[in-house]
XYZ file of C-alpha atoms in Angstrom:
450
model
C -72.389 94.721 -77.245
C -75.430 94.819 -79.516
C -76.481 91.799 -81.556
C -75.722 93.656 -84.792
C -72.186 94.483 -83.682
C -71.642 90.943 -82.465
C -72.770 89.618 -85.838
C -70.390 91.972 -87.652
C -67.483 90.908 -85.444
C -68.335 87.250 -85.947
C -68.433 87.716 -89.717
C -65.030 89.413 -89.638
C -63.427 86.642 -87.558
C -64.930 84.026 -89.880
C -63.232 85.838 -92.756
C -59.957 86.116 -90.844
C -60.201 82.431 -89.955
C -60.439 81.412 -93.608
C -57.484 83.649 -94.501
C -55.345 82.057 -91.786
C -56.437 78.583 -92.916
C -55.035 79.373 -96.372
C -51.642 79.993 -94.735
C -51.246 76.225 -94.348
C -51.146 75.805 -98.119
C -49.025 78.958 -98.410
C -46.419 77.596 -96.018
C -46.356 74.243 -97.828
C -45.663 76.020 -101.131
C -43.173 78.450 -99.604
C -41.136 75.679 -98.006
C -41.727 73.202 -100.841
C -40.300 75.522 -103.468
C -37.139 76.164 -101.453
C -36.072 72.524 -101.198
C -34.857 70.266 -103.987
C -37.206 68.423 -106.300
C -36.558 65.293 -104.196
C -37.980 66.763 -100.961
C -40.830 69.077 -101.873
C -43.649 66.625 -101.096
C -42.077 65.776 -97.759
C -42.098 69.454 -96.791
C -45.763 69.763 -97.723
C -46.545 66.599 -95.776
C -44.779 67.912 -92.674
C -46.836 71.107 -92.809
C -50.136 69.311 -93.319
C -49.134 66.652 -90.784
C -48.572 69.303 -88.142
C -52.026 70.718 -88.833
C -53.620 67.289 -88.456
C -51.888 66.278 -85.215
C -52.214 69.642 -83.507
C -55.826 69.947 -84.598
C -56.783 66.670 -82.936
C -54.961 67.560 -79.722
C -56.476 71.049 -79.699
C -60.007 69.669 -79.857
C -59.258 67.149 -77.113
C -57.462 69.314 -74.569
C -55.313 71.966 -76.271
C -57.886 74.748 -76.189
C -58.536 74.030 -72.533
C -54.810 74.010 -71.692
C -54.293 77.312 -73.500
C -57.451 79.206 -72.541
C -58.884 77.378 -69.571
C -58.745 78.708 -66.030
C -55.167 78.730 -64.736
C -54.331 75.609 -62.731
C -53.800 76.530 -59.086
C -53.826 80.213 -59.932
C -50.169 79.877 -60.993
C -50.825 81.365 -64.454
C -48.659 78.702 -66.118
C -51.220 76.493 -67.866
C -54.976 76.259 -68.178
C -56.969 73.367 -66.785
C -56.747 70.753 -69.582
C -59.997 69.116 -68.452
C -62.137 72.257 -68.321
C -63.121 72.078 -71.993
C -62.001 68.507 -72.657
C -63.386 67.349 -75.990
C -64.591 70.911 -76.732
C -68.241 69.964 -76.167
C -68.795 73.001 -73.954
C -67.950 75.208 -76.923
C -71.241 74.287 -78.537
C -73.041 76.647 -76.175
C -73.759 80.152 -77.469
C -72.263 83.008 -75.428
C -74.484 84.314 -72.621
C -74.218 87.816 -74.072
C -73.788 88.804 -77.743
C -70.181 88.194 -78.774
C -67.885 85.984 -80.799
C -68.950 82.326 -80.540
C -66.452 80.330 -78.440
C -66.287 77.657 -81.146
C -65.084 80.242 -83.686
C -62.454 81.610 -81.315
C -61.221 78.072 -80.684
C -61.009 77.296 -84.417
C -59.126 80.545 -85.030
C -56.597 79.770 -82.306
C -56.259 76.159 -83.462
C -54.742 77.458 -86.685
C -52.268 79.579 -84.725
C -51.116 76.478 -82.880
C -50.842 74.369 -86.035
C -48.917 76.983 -88.016
C -46.487 77.534 -85.129
C -45.604 73.840 -85.109
C -45.434 73.694 -88.914
C -42.918 76.550 -89.000
C -40.350 74.335 -87.253
C -40.419 71.858 -90.142
C -38.437 74.194 -92.372
C -35.372 73.864 -90.149
C -35.156 70.075 -90.535
C -35.827 69.695 -94.252
C -34.395 66.681 -96.113
C -33.446 64.587 -93.086
C -36.122 63.934 -90.429
C -38.281 60.819 -90.290
C -41.893 61.596 -91.021
C -43.183 59.407 -88.185
C -40.783 61.062 -85.758
C -41.918 64.474 -86.975
C -45.558 63.626 -86.346
C -44.831 62.451 -82.795
C -42.578 65.453 -82.172
C -45.341 67.787 -83.390
C -47.793 66.342 -80.874
C -45.368 66.348 -77.966
C -44.109 69.841 -78.699
C -47.605 71.271 -79.013
C -48.603 69.690 -75.708
C -45.517 70.494 -73.658
C -44.421 73.786 -75.206
C -47.000 75.578 -77.338
C -50.099 75.099 -75.183
C -48.419 76.403 -71.988
C -46.742 79.330 -73.769
C -50.006 80.237 -75.518
C -51.620 80.347 -72.061
C -48.896 82.693 -70.842
C -49.261 85.080 -73.781
C -52.818 84.871 -75.126
C -55.027 83.966 -72.136
C -56.348 87.113 -70.460
C -58.305 87.223 -67.215
C -62.058 87.274 -67.643
C -63.817 90.586 -67.061
C -65.420 89.372 -63.848
C -62.199 87.816 -62.550
C -63.645 84.306 -62.449
C -61.094 82.950 -64.954
C -57.368 83.572 -64.584
C -55.090 83.720 -67.611
C -51.355 83.546 -68.195
C -48.592 85.438 -66.438
C -47.125 87.266 -69.457
C -50.500 88.679 -70.486
C -51.760 89.591 -67.036
C -48.951 89.808 -64.464
C -46.081 91.032 -66.643
C -48.455 92.746 -69.107
C -46.029 92.545 -71.998
C -47.404 93.494 -75.421
C -47.751 90.734 -78.020
C -50.667 91.524 -80.298
C -50.656 88.424 -82.504
C -47.885 86.092 -81.403
C -44.322 87.377 -81.683
C -43.307 85.371 -78.623
C -45.856 82.550 -78.588
C -45.546 81.862 -82.323
C -42.329 83.100 -83.902
C -39.803 83.236 -81.065
C -41.242 79.976 -79.781
C -40.938 78.191 -83.132
C -37.554 79.743 -83.931
C -35.822 78.721 -80.715
C -37.440 75.264 -80.889
C -36.021 74.880 -84.392
C -32.560 75.672 -83.040
C -32.875 73.057 -80.298
C -34.148 70.432 -82.733
C -31.364 70.898 -85.295
C -28.740 70.678 -82.548
C -30.004 67.185 -81.771
C -30.754 66.156 -85.369
C -27.437 67.262 -86.841
C -26.429 68.596 -90.242
C -27.328 67.236 -93.671
C -24.662 65.108 -95.353
C -23.874 67.787 -97.944
C -23.930 70.792 -95.591
C -22.884 73.609 -96.099
C -23.652 73.035 -99.774
C -27.413 73.491 -99.657
C -29.611 71.986 -102.375
C -30.781 74.710 -104.699
C -34.451 75.740 -104.485
C -36.196 73.716 -107.175
C -39.008 76.225 -107.860
C -38.694 79.860 -106.934
C -42.081 80.665 -108.524
C -43.658 78.238 -106.028
C -41.786 79.945 -103.208
C -42.975 83.392 -104.295
C -46.525 82.110 -104.684
C -46.337 80.618 -101.197
C -44.990 83.900 -99.810
C -47.854 85.775 -101.455
C -50.433 83.419 -99.967
C -48.808 83.789 -96.556
C -48.948 87.568 -97.006
C -52.674 87.340 -97.701
C -53.273 85.117 -94.691
C -51.195 87.324 -92.414
C -53.862 90.016 -92.517
C -56.268 87.518 -91.004
C -53.565 86.449 -88.556
C -52.786 89.961 -87.327
C -55.942 91.986 -87.929
C -58.107 89.046 -86.887
C -56.376 89.104 -83.512
C -58.209 92.362 -82.802
C -61.257 90.076 -82.415
C -63.510 92.865 -83.663
C -64.360 94.598 -86.933
C -63.273 98.063 -85.917
C -60.520 100.653 -85.862
C -58.010 98.354 -84.159
C -58.233 95.818 -86.967
C -57.876 98.596 -89.551
C -54.756 100.039 -87.893
C -53.232 96.570 -87.591
C -53.891 95.856 -91.278
C -52.224 99.115 -92.334
C -49.209 98.476 -90.096
C -48.862 94.938 -91.412
C -48.853 96.184 -94.996
C -46.384 98.978 -94.245
C -43.934 96.657 -92.529
C -44.106 94.123 -95.360
C -43.214 96.711 -97.976
C -40.295 98.022 -95.926
C -39.019 94.519 -95.234
C -38.822 93.602 -98.910
C -36.961 96.819 -99.733
C -34.488 96.453 -96.861
C -33.656 92.815 -97.642
C -33.100 93.561 -101.333
C -30.836 96.523 -100.571
C -28.669 94.454 -98.208
C -28.612 91.582 -100.688
C -27.603 93.863 -103.539
C -24.826 95.476 -101.493
C -23.458 92.156 -100.241
C -23.885 89.885 -103.240
C -24.488 92.191 -106.184
C -27.955 90.834 -106.952
C -31.500 91.418 -105.753
C -33.239 88.036 -105.934
C -36.772 86.684 -105.884
C -35.826 84.480 -102.947
C -34.600 87.570 -101.146
C -37.837 89.420 -101.807
C -39.848 86.485 -100.458
C -37.628 86.177 -97.403
C -37.711 89.910 -96.700
C -41.495 89.852 -96.852
C -41.727 87.008 -94.325
C -39.084 88.526 -92.023
C -40.998 91.802 -91.858
C -44.313 90.060 -91.252
C -42.722 88.095 -88.419
C -41.432 91.296 -86.827
C -44.671 93.232 -87.104
C -46.777 90.378 -85.669
C -46.267 91.380 -82.009
C -46.019 95.101 -82.780
C -48.876 95.591 -85.245
C -51.214 97.019 -82.620
C -48.571 98.999 -80.736
C -46.815 101.181 -83.304
C -47.694 103.929 -85.776
C -47.404 103.346 -89.543
C -43.988 105.031 -89.424
C -43.046 102.681 -86.616
C -44.243 99.778 -88.743
C -41.942 100.888 -91.555
C -39.070 100.920 -89.080
C -39.918 97.461 -87.732
C -40.144 96.015 -91.242
C -36.929 97.628 -92.429
C -34.914 96.534 -89.397
C -36.223 92.971 -89.630
C -35.572 92.772 -93.364
C -31.999 94.030 -93.049
C -30.981 92.196 -89.880
C -32.549 88.869 -90.840
C -30.777 89.025 -94.203
C -27.507 89.239 -92.296
C -28.540 86.729 -89.642
C -29.190 83.829 -92.001
C -25.532 83.774 -93.039
C -24.472 83.083 -89.456
C -25.537 79.447 -89.734
C -22.490 78.799 -91.886
C -20.187 80.390 -89.343
C -21.653 78.320 -86.500
C -22.208 75.232 -88.699
C -25.896 75.029 -87.848
C -27.925 73.429 -90.609
C -31.071 75.522 -90.375
C -32.294 74.323 -93.764
C -34.835 77.033 -94.615
C -33.727 79.729 -92.146
C -36.383 79.314 -89.499
C -33.938 80.477 -86.817
C -32.579 83.366 -88.853
C -36.017 84.697 -89.787
C -38.546 83.619 -87.146
C -36.380 83.686 -84.021
C -34.418 86.799 -84.970
C -37.389 88.617 -86.499
C -39.663 87.695 -83.593
C -37.170 88.986 -81.047
C -36.604 92.219 -82.973
C -40.307 92.924 -83.366
C -41.054 92.183 -79.724
C -38.224 94.323 -78.379
C -38.846 97.248 -80.733
C -42.227 97.675 -79.054
C -40.257 98.887 -76.045
C -38.824 101.670 -78.199
C -41.504 102.462 -80.781
C -44.809 101.832 -78.997
C -47.145 104.755 -79.687
C -49.766 105.343 -76.966
C -52.237 106.372 -79.678
C -52.084 102.877 -81.215
C -54.642 100.213 -80.201
C -52.392 98.480 -77.648
C -51.974 101.735 -75.713
C -48.379 101.034 -74.663
C -45.768 103.778 -74.500
C -42.248 103.112 -75.735
C -38.992 104.775 -74.836
C -39.060 107.064 -77.894
C -42.507 108.337 -76.837
C -41.472 109.214 -73.292
C -42.407 105.896 -71.692
C -39.037 105.147 -70.130
C -37.580 101.658 -70.010
C -40.603 99.987 -68.424
C -42.149 98.617 -71.618
C -38.769 97.535 -72.970
C -38.073 95.678 -69.741
C -41.378 93.808 -69.922
C -40.777 92.848 -73.534
C -37.296 91.594 -72.694
C -38.530 89.419 -69.837
C -41.216 87.904 -72.081
C -38.681 87.041 -74.777
C -36.176 85.535 -72.334
C -38.840 83.426 -70.632
C -40.139 81.947 -73.891
C -36.625 81.357 -75.244
C -35.459 79.566 -72.099
C -38.548 77.407 -71.633
C -38.981 76.458 -75.281
C -35.310 75.666 -75.875
C -34.912 73.467 -72.799
C -38.128 71.491 -73.238
C -37.666 71.115 -77.008
C -34.101 69.880 -76.572
C -35.243 67.293 -74.023
C -38.097 66.097 -76.258
C -35.778 65.750 -79.248
C -33.021 64.067 -77.250
C -35.315 61.448 -75.736
C -36.898 60.733 -79.123
C -33.497 60.442 -80.790
C -32.292 57.979 -78.146
C -35.409 55.830 -78.435
C -37.009 55.821 -81.885
C -34.492 57.963 -83.758
C -35.112 61.237 -85.570
C -33.119 60.948 -88.760
C -33.788 59.180 -92.026
C -31.146 56.685 -93.279
C -28.223 58.106 -95.230
C -29.455 56.648 -98.509
C -32.775 58.459 -98.060
C -30.964 61.792 -97.953
C -29.150 60.949 -101.168
C -32.050 59.404 -103.059
C -34.605 61.862 -101.692
C -37.124 61.616 -98.878
C -40.102 61.934 -101.229
C -39.429 58.600 -102.903
C -37.940 56.754 -99.926
C -40.386 57.903 -97.241
C -43.593 58.603 -99.162
C -43.105 56.530 -102.340
C -44.137 59.552 -104.390
C -42.553 62.169 -106.622
C -43.682 65.756 -106.936
C -43.223 65.787 -110.697
C -43.896 62.871 -113.011
C -41.959 63.626 -116.188
C -40.213 61.380 -118.674
C -37.639 63.920 -119.757
C -36.336 67.383 -118.973
C -35.242 69.971 -121.504
C -31.853 71.358 -120.517
C -30.738 74.975 -120.912
C -28.707 74.136 -124.049
C -31.673 72.451 -125.739
C -30.678 68.858 -124.979
C -33.352 66.517 -123.616
C -32.235 64.296 -120.756
C -34.060 61.560 -118.809
C -35.320 62.731 -115.445
C -33.294 60.075 -113.624
C -30.084 61.422 -115.160
C -30.949 64.997 -114.213
C -31.694 64.058 -110.610
C -28.488 62.030 -110.351
C -26.479 64.941 -111.711
C -28.163 67.267 -109.217
C -27.041 65.073 -106.332
C -23.445 65.122 -107.568
C -23.241 68.832 -108.330
C -24.763 69.847 -104.982
C -21.417 69.009 -103.382
C -19.856 71.852 -105.301
C -22.769 74.270 -105.047
C -22.328 77.573 -103.301
C -24.360 78.135 -100.105
C -27.773 79.672 -100.714
C -28.393 83.192 -99.444
C -31.544 82.126 -97.613
């Protein structure tokens, strides 16, 4: 690689890095708008808290555990001491290429966002201190090993061994369908099984600010191009194809969700559009480098339609997945990963061949094994972490905190400082009266669609 090309690639990854960093704020707004006015700061704090905890651990040993040489050649986890403290990342690469420090920073954000995604499943009821400890334990025991499986490739000279999914199984996961979305989605399921349902479930608090949610979804959409196209790790054709596929899937996902929503409920909603966008982006994350633009439309449409149906299942199974992390990230991640086995176009950057392109069932089999492995490992370890924490320090806020609101009880803050609120009929009511009425009427509210 020439120095000029290396500089161009480095500039592109720096740009992608900043786009992904903005996703932290996007997720805080997306989640914060979907909860009640009494919980929006807590959601933002859980997202930013995950970034802080995971970031510290990543610098200490997380990067080494994810991308260090495989311990014992078992391809299960990198040597956590190889880059301990990240000091070795100060050295410039021996040959022109992306600086190791930049690659580490880029992947740090992947780790932090994966953990932050789980927060949406436990809105309104988890202790903040318990969340912070859970975030650190989960990153250490679940994300870092799984990231090694999926993202750590063998070095060109064979001196460094990576993870088993990337190298032995050779499943396709361009930007994190398994390591990020399936991983976070199944962990969310395990955590809510231990944490339990909110007091008012299934009557979900109404989203307090859908404009905030749509703004958050738009920021996430922007950052997703850095997330997916940045994973090409070069400013070239692969990144361009991935960007086009990401855009195509997003458009199809919004359309599919709105059509299903209209047919089922008679209305196409802004919350549905936001959710369809995220569902499609989740699905295309693993497949963005493996399918054609037509394949990307198919991935987005399937994810938008199926996830719209999947989120209603929580009421049937009485699982209080507050902001549909399971229904969107687990389901969408699985769909996107498995559809590679059907839709992978050998002309795409990943070079895999799916069943519909004459590749047989080989690719589909690899994708299935990758999904099952991540689901099994993440669910079991997450459940054990949550169970031990619940038996020792406790996971759940007191009952009065759920009623009064975790923002005030836990953080001693309110998202909005207003003396009065103008009602729809023109009356002006004190904020305290409006909030109290909201608590009472939530018991009779109909379940939200997402």
